[in-house]
mmCIF file with all atom_site columns, C-alpha atoms in Angstrom:
data_model
loop_
_atom_site.group_PDB
_atom_site.id
_atom_site.type_symbol
_atom_site.label_atom_id
_atom_site.label_alt_id
_atom_site.label_comp_id
_atom_site.label_asym_id
_atom_site.label_entity_id
_atom_site.label_seq_id
_atom_site.pdbx_PDB_ins_code
_atom_site.Cartn_x
_atom_site.Cartn_y
_atom_site.Cartn_z
_atom_site.occupancy
_atom_site.B_iso_or_equiv
_atom_site.pdbx_formal_charge
_atom_site.auth_seq_id
_atom_site.auth_comp_id
_atom_site.auth_asym_id
_atom_site.auth_atom_id
_atom_site.pdbx_PDB_model_num
ATOM 1   C CA . GLU D 1 1   ? 87.630  98.497  118.767 1.00 65.00 ? 112 GLU D CA 1
ATOM 2   C CA . THR D 1 2   ? 84.226  98.116  116.489 1.00 69.00 ? 113 THR D CA 1
ATOM 3   C CA . GLY D 1 3   ? 83.184  94.878  118.569 1.00 85.00 ? 114 GLY D CA 1
ATOM 4   C CA . VAL D 1 4   ? 83.539  92.167  115.405 1.00 93.00 ? 115 VAL D CA 1
ATOM 5   C CA . THR D 1 5   ? 86.127  89.856  116.784 1.00 94.00 ? 116 THR D CA 1
ATOM 6   C CA . GLN D 1 6   ? 87.524  87.451  114.387 1.00 96.00 ? 117 GLN D CA 1
ATOM 7   C CA . SER D 1 7   ? 89.237  83.646  115.688 1.00 96.00 ? 118 SER D CA 1
ATOM 8   C CA . PRO D 1 8   ? 91.653  82.150  115.754 1.00 97.00 ? 119 PRO D CA 1
ATOM 9   C CA . THR D 1 9   ? 94.246  85.708  114.366 1.00 95.00 ? 120 THR D CA 1
ATOM 10  C CA . HIS D 1 10  ? 96.765  83.407  112.556 1.00 96.00 ? 121 HIS D CA 1
ATOM 11  C CA . LEU D 1 11  ? 96.512  80.140  111.191 1.00 96.00 ? 122 LEU D CA 1
ATOM 12  C CA . ILE D 1 12  ? 98.794  77.767  109.358 1.00 98.00 ? 123 ILE D CA 1
ATOM 13  C CA . LYS D 1 13  ? 97.123  74.921  106.625 1.00 98.00 ? 124 LYS D CA 1
ATOM 14  C CA . THR D 1 14  ? 98.799  73.028  104.441 1.00 98.00 ? 125 THR D CA 1
ATOM 15  C CA . ARG D 1 15  ? 97.174  72.542  100.381 1.00 98.00 ? 126 ARG D CA 1
ATOM 16  C CA . GLY D 1 16  ? 94.569  70.468  99.896  1.00 98.00 ? 127 GLY D CA 1
ATOM 17  C CA . GLN D 1 17  ? 93.156  70.813  103.654 1.00 98.00 ? 128 GLN D CA 1
ATOM 18  C CA . GLN D 1 18  ? 90.098  72.567  105.303 1.00 98.00 ? 129 GLN D CA 1
ATOM 19  C CA . VAL D 1 19  ? 89.927  75.361  107.287 1.00 98.00 ? 130 VAL D CA 1
ATOM 20  C CA . THR D 1 20  ? 86.905  76.858  109.146 1.00 98.00 ? 131 THR D CA 1
ATOM 21  C CA . LEU D 1 21  ? 87.305  80.570  110.700 1.00 98.00 ? 132 LEU D CA 1
ATOM 22  C CA . ARG D 1 22  ? 84.925  82.321  112.915 1.00 98.00 ? 133 ARG D CA 1
ATOM 23  C CA . CYS D 1 23  ? 83.710  85.917  113.456 1.00 97.00 ? 134 CYS D CA 1
ATOM 24  C CA . SER D 1 24  ? 81.713  87.050  116.086 1.00 95.00 ? 135 SER D CA 1
ATOM 25  C CA . SER D 1 25  ? 79.201  90.321  115.202 1.00 90.00 ? 136 SER D CA 1
ATOM 26  C CA . GLN D 1 26  ? 77.590  92.700  117.573 1.00 84.00 ? 137 GLN D CA 1
ATOM 27  C CA . SER D 1 27  ? 74.230  92.271  118.970 1.00 81.00 ? 138 SER D CA 1
ATOM 28  C CA . GLY D 1 28  ? 71.387  93.260  116.752 1.00 83.00 ? 139 GLY D CA 1
ATOM 29  C CA . HIS D 1 29  ? 74.174  92.631  113.489 1.00 84.00 ? 140 HIS D CA 1
ATOM 30  C CA . ASN D 1 30  ? 72.073  90.788  111.307 1.00 87.00 ? 141 ASN D CA 1
ATOM 31  C CA . THR D 1 31  ? 74.054  91.350  107.869 1.00 90.00 ? 142 THR D CA 1
ATOM 32  C CA . VAL D 1 32  ? 77.577  89.673  107.856 1.00 93.00 ? 143 VAL D CA 1
ATOM 33  C CA . SER D 1 33  ? 79.827  90.182  104.732 1.00 94.00 ? 144 SER D CA 1
ATOM 34  C CA . TRP D 1 34  ? 83.909  88.522  104.516 1.00 97.00 ? 145 TRP D CA 1
ATOM 35  C CA . TYR D 1 35  ? 86.407  89.402  102.465 1.00 97.00 ? 146 TYR D CA 1
ATOM 36  C CA . GLN D 1 36  ? 89.573  88.001  101.280 1.00 98.00 ? 147 GLN D CA 1
ATOM 37  C CA . GLN D 1 37  ? 92.765  90.303  101.197 1.00 96.00 ? 148 GLN D CA 1
ATOM 38  C CA . ALA D 1 38  ? 95.833  89.179  99.256  1.00 95.00 ? 149 ALA D CA 1
ATOM 39  C CA . LEU D 1 39  ? 99.351  91.193  100.722 1.00 92.00 ? 150 LEU D CA 1
ATOM 40  C CA . GLY D 1 40  ? 99.501  94.557  99.010  1.00 90.00 ? 151 GLY D CA 1
ATOM 41  C CA . GLN D 1 41  ? 96.107  94.236  97.648  1.00 94.00 ? 152 GLN D CA 1
ATOM 42  C CA . GLY D 1 42  ? 91.950  95.845  98.931  1.00 94.00 ? 153 GLY D CA 1
ATOM 43  C CA . PRO D 1 43  ? 90.014  93.168  100.546 1.00 96.00 ? 154 PRO D CA 1
ATOM 44  C CA . GLN D 1 44  ? 87.382  91.426  97.736  1.00 96.00 ? 155 GLN D CA 1
ATOM 45  C CA . PHE D 1 45  ? 84.586  90.305  98.507  1.00 95.00 ? 156 PHE D CA 1
ATOM 46  C CA . ILE D 1 46  ? 83.513  86.747  99.198  1.00 97.00 ? 157 ILE D CA 1
ATOM 47  C CA . PHE D 1 47  ? 79.691  86.653  99.683  1.00 95.00 ? 158 PHE D CA 1
ATOM 48  C CA . GLN D 1 48  ? 77.101  88.283  102.555 1.00 93.00 ? 159 GLN D CA 1
ATOM 49  C CA . TYR D 1 49  ? 74.524  86.589  104.837 1.00 93.00 ? 160 TYR D CA 1
ATOM 50  C CA . TYR D 1 50  ? 71.958  88.254  106.044 1.00 90.00 ? 161 TYR D CA 1
ATOM 51  C CA . ARG D 1 51  ? 69.410  86.829  108.659 1.00 89.00 ? 162 ARG D CA 1
ATOM 52  C CA . GLU D 1 52  ? 71.319  83.166  108.007 1.00 91.00 ? 163 GLU D CA 1
ATOM 53  C CA . GLU D 1 53  ? 70.746  83.322  104.626 1.00 92.00 ? 164 GLU D CA 1
ATOM 54  C CA . GLU D 1 54  ? 73.374  84.158  101.530 1.00 91.00 ? 165 GLU D CA 1
ATOM 55  C CA . ASN D 1 55  ? 72.349  86.840  99.590  1.00 88.00 ? 166 ASN D CA 1
ATOM 56  C CA . GLY D 1 56  ? 74.962  87.675  98.007  1.00 89.00 ? 167 GLY D CA 1
ATOM 57  C CA . ARG D 1 57  ? 78.702  86.314  96.099  1.00 92.00 ? 168 ARG D CA 1
ATOM 58  C CA . GLY D 1 58  ? 81.537  87.559  94.714  1.00 92.00 ? 169 GLY D CA 1
ATOM 59  C CA . ASN D 1 59  ? 83.970  85.433  92.589  1.00 93.00 ? 170 ASN D CA 1
ATOM 60  C CA . PHE D 1 60  ? 85.010  83.002  94.478  1.00 96.00 ? 171 PHE D CA 1
ATOM 61  C CA . PRO D 1 61  ? 84.473  79.456  93.758  1.00 96.00 ? 172 PRO D CA 1
ATOM 62  C CA . PRO D 1 62  ? 82.098  77.328  95.536  1.00 96.00 ? 173 PRO D CA 1
ATOM 63  C CA . ARG D 1 63  ? 84.738  75.440  98.208  1.00 98.00 ? 174 ARG D CA 1
ATOM 64  C CA . PHE D 1 64  ? 84.137  79.085  99.798  1.00 98.00 ? 175 PHE D CA 1
ATOM 65  C CA . SER D 1 65  ? 80.803  79.151  101.836 1.00 97.00 ? 176 SER D CA 1
ATOM 66  C CA . GLY D 1 66  ? 79.428  80.229  104.728 1.00 96.00 ? 177 GLY D CA 1
ATOM 67  C CA . LEU D 1 67  ? 77.004  79.911  107.683 1.00 96.00 ? 178 LEU D CA 1
ATOM 68  C CA . GLN D 1 68  ? 75.667  82.601  109.904 1.00 95.00 ? 179 GLN D CA 1
ATOM 69  C CA . PHE D 1 69  ? 73.935  81.516  113.499 1.00 93.00 ? 180 PHE D CA 1
ATOM 70  C CA . PRO D 1 70  ? 71.477  83.110  115.254 1.00 91.00 ? 181 PRO D CA 1
ATOM 71  C CA . ASN D 1 71  ? 73.632  84.108  118.093 1.00 88.00 ? 182 ASN D CA 1
ATOM 72  C CA . TYR D 1 72  ? 75.216  86.932  115.464 1.00 87.00 ? 183 TYR D CA 1
ATOM 73  C CA . SER D 1 73  ? 78.170  84.438  115.032 1.00 93.00 ? 184 SER D CA 1
ATOM 74  C CA . SER D 1 74  ? 79.163  83.144  111.395 1.00 96.00 ? 185 SER D CA 1
ATOM 75  C CA . GLU D 1 75  ? 81.824  80.902  109.452 1.00 97.00 ? 186 GLU D CA 1
ATOM 76  C CA . LEU D 1 76  ? 83.876  80.950  106.909 1.00 98.00 ? 187 LEU D CA 1
ATOM 77  C CA . ASN D 1 77  ? 84.558  77.874  105.150 1.00 98.00 ? 188 ASN D CA 1
ATOM 78  C CA . VAL D 1 78  ? 87.521  77.028  102.388 1.00 98.00 ? 189 VAL D CA 1
ATOM 79  C CA . ASN D 1 79  ? 87.449  73.532  101.024 1.00 97.00 ? 190 ASN D CA 1
ATOM 80  C CA . ALA D 1 80  ? 91.343  72.159  99.151  1.00 98.00 ? 191 ALA D CA 1
ATOM 81  C CA . LEU D 1 81  ? 92.960  74.823  100.386 1.00 98.00 ? 192 LEU D CA 1
ATOM 82  C CA . GLU D 1 82  ? 95.474  76.022  97.349  1.00 98.00 ? 193 GLU D CA 1
ATOM 83  C CA . LEU D 1 83  ? 98.150  78.005  97.752  1.00 98.00 ? 194 LEU D CA 1
ATOM 84  C CA . ASP D 1 84  ? 96.281  80.959  96.119  1.00 97.00 ? 195 ASP D CA 1
ATOM 85  C CA . ASP D 1 85  ? 94.045  81.561  99.482  1.00 98.00 ? 196 ASP D CA 1
ATOM 86  C CA . SER D 1 86  ? 96.484  82.199  101.387 1.00 98.00 ? 197 SER D CA 1
ATOM 87  C CA . ALA D 1 87  ? 95.364  86.132  102.702 1.00 97.00 ? 198 ALA D CA 1
ATOM 88  C CA . LEU D 1 88  ? 93.694  87.975  105.557 1.00 96.00 ? 199 LEU D CA 1
ATOM 89  C CA . TYR D 1 89  ? 90.354  87.053  106.365 1.00 97.00 ? 200 TYR D CA 1
ATOM 90  C CA . LEU D 1 90  ? 88.401  90.051  107.236 1.00 97.00 ? 201 LEU D CA 1
ATOM 91  C CA . CYS D 1 91  ? 84.456  89.840  108.176 1.00 96.00 ? 202 CYS D CA 1
ATOM 92  C CA . ALA D 1 92  ? 82.286  93.017  108.645 1.00 94.00 ? 203 ALA D CA 1
ATOM 93  C CA . SER D 1 93  ? 78.893  93.002  110.612 1.00 92.00 ? 204 SER D CA 1
ATOM 94  C CA . SER D 1 94  ? 76.605  95.885  109.513 1.00 88.00 ? 205 SER D CA 1
ATOM 95  C CA . LEU D 1 95  ? 73.431  96.836  111.452 1.00 84.00 ? 206 LEU D CA 1
ATOM 96  C CA . SER D 1 96  ? 72.354  99.192  108.817 1.00 77.00 ? 207 SER D CA 1
ATOM 97  C CA . GLY D 1 97  ? 73.152  97.283  105.418 1.00 73.00 ? 208 GLY D CA 1
ATOM 98  C CA . VAL D 1 98  ? 75.447  100.570 104.923 1.00 77.00 ? 209 VAL D CA 1
ATOM 99  C CA . GLU D 1 99  ? 77.851  100.965 107.307 1.00 83.00 ? 210 GLU D CA 1
ATOM 100 C CA . TYR D 1 100 ? 80.135  97.825  108.110 1.00 88.00 ? 211 TYR D CA 1
ATOM 101 C CA . ASP D 1 101 ? 82.154  97.405  110.983 1.00 91.00 ? 212 ASP D CA 1
ATOM 102 C CA . PHE D 1 102 ? 85.469  95.149  110.763 1.00 93.00 ? 213 PHE D CA 1
ATOM 103 C CA . GLY D 1 103 ? 86.824  92.421  112.808 1.00 94.00 ? 214 GLY D CA 1
ATOM 104 C CA . PRO D 1 104 ? 91.019  92.637  112.996 1.00 94.00 ? 215 PRO D CA 1
ATOM 105 C CA . GLY D 1 105 ? 91.277  89.582  110.075 1.00 95.00 ? 216 GLY D CA 1
ATOM 106 C CA . THR D 1 106 ? 92.672  86.144  110.771 1.00 97.00 ? 217 THR D CA 1
ATOM 107 C CA . ARG D 1 107 ? 95.671  85.837  108.858 1.00 96.00 ? 218 ARG D CA 1
ATOM 108 C CA . LEU D 1 108 ? 96.184  82.197  106.840 1.00 98.00 ? 219 LEU D CA 1
ATOM 109 C CA . THR D 1 109 ? 99.032  80.988  105.264 1.00 98.00 ? 220 THR D CA 1
ATOM 110 C CA . VAL D 1 110 ? 98.713  77.724  103.093 1.00 98.00 ? 221 VAL D CA 1
ATOM 111 C CA . THR D 1 111 ? 102.189 75.921  102.488 1.00 97.00 ? 222 THR D CA 1
ATOM 112 C CA . SER Z 2 1   ? 82.332  95.577  87.272  1.00 76.00 ? 86  SER Z CA 1
ATOM 113 C CA . GLN Z 2 2   ? 83.296  98.356  89.286  1.00 79.00 ? 87  GLN Z CA 1
ATOM 114 C CA . GLU Z 2 3   ? 86.805  99.301  89.661  1.00 90.00 ? 88  GLU Z CA 1
ATOM 115 C CA . LEU Z 2 4   ? 88.537  102.124 92.333  1.00 95.00 ? 89  LEU Z CA 1
ATOM 116 C CA . GLU Z 2 5   ? 91.846  103.306 91.261  1.00 96.00 ? 90  GLU Z CA 1
ATOM 117 C CA . GLN Z 2 6   ? 93.922  105.081 94.453  1.00 97.00 ? 91  GLN Z CA 1
ATOM 118 C CA . SER Z 2 7   ? 96.129  107.656 94.262  1.00 97.00 ? 92  SER Z CA 1
ATOM 119 C CA . PRO Z 2 8   ? 99.307  107.744 94.893  1.00 97.00 ? 93  PRO Z CA 1
ATOM 120 C CA . GLN Z 2 9   ? 100.025 104.546 95.755  1.00 97.00 ? 94  GLN Z CA 1
ATOM 121 C CA . SER Z 2 10  ? 102.785 105.130 98.659  1.00 97.00 ? 95  SER Z CA 1
ATOM 122 C CA . LEU Z 2 11  ? 103.443 108.720 100.102 1.00 97.00 ? 96  LEU Z CA 1
ATOM 123 C CA . ILE Z 2 12  ? 106.126 109.973 102.784 1.00 98.00 ? 97  ILE Z CA 1
ATOM 124 C CA . VAL Z 2 13  ? 105.435 113.201 104.338 1.00 98.00 ? 98  VAL Z CA 1
ATOM 125 C CA . GLN Z 2 14  ? 107.359 115.316 107.172 1.00 98.00 ? 99  GLN Z CA 1
ATOM 126 C CA . GLU Z 2 15  ? 104.968 115.641 110.429 1.00 97.00 ? 100 GLU Z CA 1
ATOM 127 C CA . GLY Z 2 16  ? 103.250 118.565 110.311 1.00 97.00 ? 101 GLY Z CA 1
ATOM 128 C CA . LYS Z 2 17  ? 102.706 118.937 106.345 1.00 97.00 ? 102 LYS Z CA 1
ATOM 129 C CA . ASN Z 2 18  ? 98.935  118.103 104.641 1.00 98.00 ? 103 ASN Z CA 1
ATOM 130 C CA . LEU Z 2 19  ? 98.615  115.810 101.909 1.00 98.00 ? 104 LEU Z CA 1
ATOM 131 C CA . THR Z 2 20  ? 95.739  114.309 99.989  1.00 98.00 ? 105 THR Z CA 1
ATOM 132 C CA . ILE Z 2 21  ? 94.877  110.836 98.461  1.00 98.00 ? 106 ILE Z CA 1
ATOM 133 C CA . ASN Z 2 22  ? 92.621  110.598 95.750  1.00 97.00 ? 107 ASN Z CA 1
ATOM 134 C CA . CYS Z 2 23  ? 90.185  107.921 94.732  1.00 96.00 ? 108 CYS Z CA 1
ATOM 135 C CA . THR Z 2 24  ? 88.672  107.511 91.424  1.00 95.00 ? 109 THR Z CA 1
ATOM 136 C CA . SER Z 2 25  ? 85.475  105.184 89.937  1.00 92.00 ? 110 SER Z CA 1
ATOM 137 C CA . SER Z 2 26  ? 85.314  103.779 86.820  1.00 90.00 ? 111 SER Z CA 1
ATOM 138 C CA . LYS Z 2 27  ? 81.074  103.954 87.054  1.00 85.00 ? 112 LYS Z CA 1
ATOM 139 C CA . THR Z 2 28  ? 79.043  105.873 89.440  1.00 82.00 ? 113 THR Z CA 1
ATOM 140 C CA . LEU Z 2 29  ? 79.763  105.946 93.368  1.00 80.00 ? 114 LEU Z CA 1
ATOM 141 C CA . TYR Z 2 30  ? 76.597  105.819 95.109  1.00 80.00 ? 115 TYR Z CA 1
ATOM 142 C CA . GLY Z 2 31  ? 78.336  105.117 97.771  1.00 86.00 ? 116 GLY Z CA 1
ATOM 143 C CA . LEU Z 2 32  ? 81.999  106.712 99.079  1.00 92.00 ? 117 LEU Z CA 1
ATOM 144 C CA . TYR Z 2 33  ? 83.978  104.843 102.223 1.00 94.00 ? 118 TYR Z CA 1
ATOM 145 C CA . TRP Z 2 34  ? 87.398  105.677 103.797 1.00 96.00 ? 119 TRP Z CA 1
ATOM 146 C CA . TYR Z 2 35  ? 88.891  103.225 105.592 1.00 96.00 ? 120 TYR Z CA 1
ATOM 147 C CA . LYS Z 2 36  ? 92.111  103.507 107.296 1.00 96.00 ? 121 LYS Z CA 1
ATOM 148 C CA . GLN Z 2 37  ? 94.104  99.686  108.278 1.00 95.00 ? 122 GLN Z CA 1
ATOM 149 C CA . LYS Z 2 38  ? 97.250  99.351  109.855 1.00 89.00 ? 123 LYS Z CA 1
ATOM 150 C CA . TYR Z 2 39  ? 99.449  97.009  108.217 1.00 80.00 ? 124 TYR Z CA 1
ATOM 151 C CA . GLY Z 2 40  ? 98.133  93.309  108.479 1.00 77.00 ? 125 GLY Z CA 1
ATOM 152 C CA . GLU Z 2 41  ? 94.950  94.318  110.926 1.00 85.00 ? 126 GLU Z CA 1
ATOM 153 C CA . GLY Z 2 42  ? 91.179  95.173  110.881 1.00 89.00 ? 127 GLY Z CA 1
ATOM 154 C CA . LEU Z 2 43  ? 90.179  97.806  108.794 1.00 93.00 ? 128 LEU Z CA 1
ATOM 155 C CA . ILE Z 2 44  ? 88.924  101.304 110.810 1.00 93.00 ? 129 ILE Z CA 1
ATOM 156 C CA . PHE Z 2 45  ? 85.924  103.370 109.478 1.00 91.00 ? 130 PHE Z CA 1
ATOM 157 C CA . LEU Z 2 46  ? 86.839  106.832 108.642 1.00 94.00 ? 131 LEU Z CA 1
ATOM 158 C CA . MET Z 2 47  ? 84.208  108.509 106.927 1.00 92.00 ? 132 MET Z CA 1
ATOM 159 C CA . MET Z 2 48  ? 81.293  107.337 103.976 1.00 91.00 ? 133 MET Z CA 1
ATOM 160 C CA . LEU Z 2 49  ? 80.122  109.764 101.791 1.00 92.00 ? 134 LEU Z CA 1
ATOM 161 C CA . GLN Z 2 50  ? 77.032  109.379 99.456  1.00 86.00 ? 135 GLN Z CA 1
ATOM 162 C CA . LYS Z 2 51  ? 75.955  112.778 97.812  1.00 78.00 ? 136 LYS Z CA 1
ATOM 163 C CA . GLY Z 2 52  ? 77.587  114.464 95.149  1.00 78.00 ? 137 GLY Z CA 1
ATOM 164 C CA . GLY Z 2 53  ? 79.696  117.385 96.739  1.00 83.00 ? 138 GLY Z CA 1
ATOM 165 C CA . GLU Z 2 54  ? 79.012  115.517 100.209 1.00 89.00 ? 139 GLU Z CA 1
ATOM 166 C CA . GLU Z 2 55  ? 82.039  116.903 102.270 1.00 93.00 ? 140 GLU Z CA 1
ATOM 167 C CA . LYS Z 2 56  ? 82.810  115.114 106.455 1.00 94.00 ? 141 LYS Z CA 1
ATOM 168 C CA . SER Z 2 57  ? 85.407  116.349 108.807 1.00 94.00 ? 142 SER Z CA 1
ATOM 169 C CA . HIS Z 2 58  ? 87.012  113.972 111.532 1.00 88.00 ? 143 HIS Z CA 1
ATOM 170 C CA . GLU Z 2 59  ? 89.450  115.502 113.414 1.00 90.00 ? 144 GLU Z CA 1
ATOM 171 C CA . LYS Z 2 60  ? 92.324  116.306 111.072 1.00 94.00 ? 145 LYS Z CA 1
ATOM 172 C CA . ILE Z 2 61  ? 90.823  114.787 107.978 1.00 97.00 ? 146 ILE Z CA 1
ATOM 173 C CA . THR Z 2 62  ? 88.555  115.901 105.434 1.00 97.00 ? 147 THR Z CA 1
ATOM 174 C CA . ALA Z 2 63  ? 86.609  113.905 102.592 1.00 96.00 ? 148 ALA Z CA 1
ATOM 175 C CA . LYS Z 2 64  ? 84.853  114.852 99.597  1.00 95.00 ? 149 LYS Z CA 1
ATOM 176 C CA . LEU Z 2 65  ? 82.968  113.864 96.837  1.00 93.00 ? 150 LEU Z CA 1
ATOM 177 C CA . ASP Z 2 66  ? 82.411  114.778 93.403  1.00 89.00 ? 151 ASP Z CA 1
ATOM 178 C CA . GLU Z 2 67  ? 79.968  112.566 92.241  1.00 82.00 ? 152 GLU Z CA 1
ATOM 179 C CA . LYS Z 2 68  ? 80.439  113.986 88.369  1.00 84.00 ? 153 LYS Z CA 1
ATOM 180 C CA . LYS Z 2 69  ? 83.790  113.346 88.256  1.00 82.00 ? 154 LYS Z CA 1
ATOM 181 C CA . GLN Z 2 70  ? 83.202  109.785 90.322  1.00 90.00 ? 155 GLN Z CA 1
ATOM 182 C CA . GLN Z 2 71  ? 85.886  110.565 92.414  1.00 93.00 ? 156 GLN Z CA 1
ATOM 183 C CA . SER Z 2 72  ? 86.523  111.214 96.228  1.00 95.00 ? 157 SER Z CA 1
ATOM 184 C CA . SER Z 2 73  ? 89.645  112.722 98.032  1.00 96.00 ? 158 SER Z CA 1
ATOM 185 C CA . LEU Z 2 74  ? 90.351  112.450 101.690 1.00 98.00 ? 159 LEU Z CA 1
ATOM 186 C CA . HIS Z 2 75  ? 92.972  115.603 103.462 1.00 98.00 ? 160 HIS Z CA 1
ATOM 187 C CA . ILE Z 2 76  ? 94.674  115.304 106.338 1.00 98.00 ? 161 ILE Z CA 1
ATOM 188 C CA . THR Z 2 77  ? 95.770  118.409 107.116 1.00 97.00 ? 162 THR Z CA 1
ATOM 189 C CA . ALA Z 2 78  ? 98.912  119.171 109.671 1.00 97.00 ? 163 ALA Z CA 1
ATOM 190 C CA . SER Z 2 79  ? 100.140 115.030 109.638 1.00 97.00 ? 164 SER Z CA 1
ATOM 191 C CA . GLN Z 2 80  ? 101.078 113.250 112.861 1.00 97.00 ? 165 GLN Z CA 1
ATOM 192 C CA . PRO Z 2 81  ? 102.564 109.913 113.021 1.00 95.00 ? 166 PRO Z CA 1
ATOM 193 C CA . SER Z 2 82  ? 99.618  108.392 114.571 1.00 95.00 ? 167 SER Z CA 1
ATOM 194 C CA . HIS Z 2 83  ? 98.165  108.922 110.670 1.00 96.00 ? 168 HIS Z CA 1
ATOM 195 C CA . ALA Z 2 84  ? 100.581 106.325 109.245 1.00 96.00 ? 169 ALA Z CA 1
ATOM 196 C CA . GLY Z 2 85  ? 98.846  103.253 107.583 1.00 96.00 ? 170 GLY Z CA 1
ATOM 197 C CA . ILE Z 2 86  ? 96.837  102.304 104.196 1.00 97.00 ? 171 ILE Z CA 1
ATOM 198 C CA . TYR Z 2 87  ? 94.261  104.132 103.798 1.00 98.00 ? 172 TYR Z CA 1
ATOM 199 C CA . LEU Z 2 88  ? 91.397  102.199 101.701 1.00 97.00 ? 173 LEU Z CA 1
ATOM 200 C CA . CYS Z 2 89  ? 88.621  103.366 99.586  1.00 97.00 ? 174 CYS Z CA 1
ATOM 201 C CA . GLY Z 2 90  ? 86.005  101.365 98.992  1.00 95.00 ? 175 GLY Z CA 1
ATOM 202 C CA . ALA Z 2 91  ? 82.662  102.245 96.604  1.00 92.00 ? 176 ALA Z CA 1
ATOM 203 C CA . SER Z 2 92  ? 79.069  100.457 96.360  1.00 84.00 ? 177 SER Z CA 1
ATOM 204 C CA . GLY Z 2 93  ? 77.367  99.854  93.470  1.00 73.00 ? 178 GLY Z CA 1
ATOM 205 C CA . ALA Z 2 94  ? 73.427  100.574 92.876  1.00 69.00 ? 179 ALA Z CA 1
ATOM 206 C CA . GLY Z 2 95  ? 70.952  98.497  95.075  1.00 67.00 ? 180 GLY Z CA 1
ATOM 207 C CA . SER Z 2 96  ? 74.716  96.309  96.140  1.00 68.00 ? 181 SER Z CA 1
ATOM 208 C CA . TYR Z 2 97  ? 75.680  95.512  99.306  1.00 73.00 ? 182 TYR Z CA 1
ATOM 209 C CA . GLN Z 2 98  ? 79.029  94.840  98.032  1.00 83.00 ? 183 GLN Z CA 1
ATOM 210 C CA . LEU Z 2 99  ? 82.173  97.006  98.423  1.00 90.00 ? 184 LEU Z CA 1
ATOM 211 C CA . THR Z 2 100 ? 84.449  97.245  96.010  1.00 92.00 ? 185 THR Z CA 1
ATOM 212 C CA . PHE Z 2 101 ? 88.497  98.574  97.251  1.00 95.00 ? 186 PHE Z CA 1
ATOM 213 C CA . GLY Z 2 102 ? 90.980  100.437 96.123  1.00 96.00 ? 187 GLY Z CA 1
ATOM 214 C CA . LYS Z 2 103 ? 94.167  98.457  96.216  1.00 96.00 ? 188 LYS Z CA 1
ATOM 215 C CA . GLY Z 2 104 ? 95.507  101.628 99.274  1.00 96.00 ? 189 GLY Z CA 1
ATOM 216 C CA . THR Z 2 105 ? 97.232  104.406 100.134 1.00 97.00 ? 190 THR Z CA 1
ATOM 217 C CA . LYS Z 2 106 ? 100.351 103.629 102.108 1.00 97.00 ? 191 LYS Z CA 1
ATOM 218 C CA . LEU Z 2 107 ? 100.651 106.635 104.606 1.00 97.00 ? 192 LEU Z CA 1
ATOM 219 C CA . SER Z 2 108 ? 104.415 107.070 106.303 1.00 97.00 ? 193 SER Z CA 1
ATOM 220 C CA . VAL Z 2 109 ? 104.665 110.707 108.427 1.00 97.00 ? 194 VAL Z CA 1
ATOM 221 C CA . ILE Z 2 110 ? 107.793 110.645 109.526 1.00 96.00 ? 195 ILE Z CA 1
ATOM 222 C CA . PRO Z 2 111 ? 108.896 112.695 112.515 1.00 92.00 ? 196 PRO Z CA 1
#
């Protein structure tokens, strides 16, 4: 186990709703990244936070937003859910900014 | 943007056989990561390679980085059912924390 936890494990939402996914990193891991993994694909980078500030973003619309807290936990918020948002969402934390530990993921299904 | 192509897409081997998975990048590799993923679960870090010609081993898994060819290979010796899963290569670019992943290679090991 990596010490990175995510909640919930599974989630079912309706199109148009909003969702918040949570991640808890190891103490000292002040860098956290979020990835979206569609079925049969590799993970796609959503954004990264370093010391509670967003310092990088992938090709995702503004309805994907995040927060990082001083206690090394973080959130991914998605507004106005679309069917294509159905995926496994992974968070990854790092102490060094070089090696990343991934959490088990949250499986989001949008109907 | 950087793209990673993995081959083969899937692989079925008899227990005890050796196998190789390849990962080719469209751009210069500054850091190459190998992860293993069980279906629908989080990523397990295997190895990271940074220097051309670098080779690392962990138990029966060896990874090499050919910087000139912008390619990395993952070799498993005497495969076991516990090696089954999806192997993902990921790469970071120059000055970038964002990891770009290949689509993965699905490995099945038949007892």
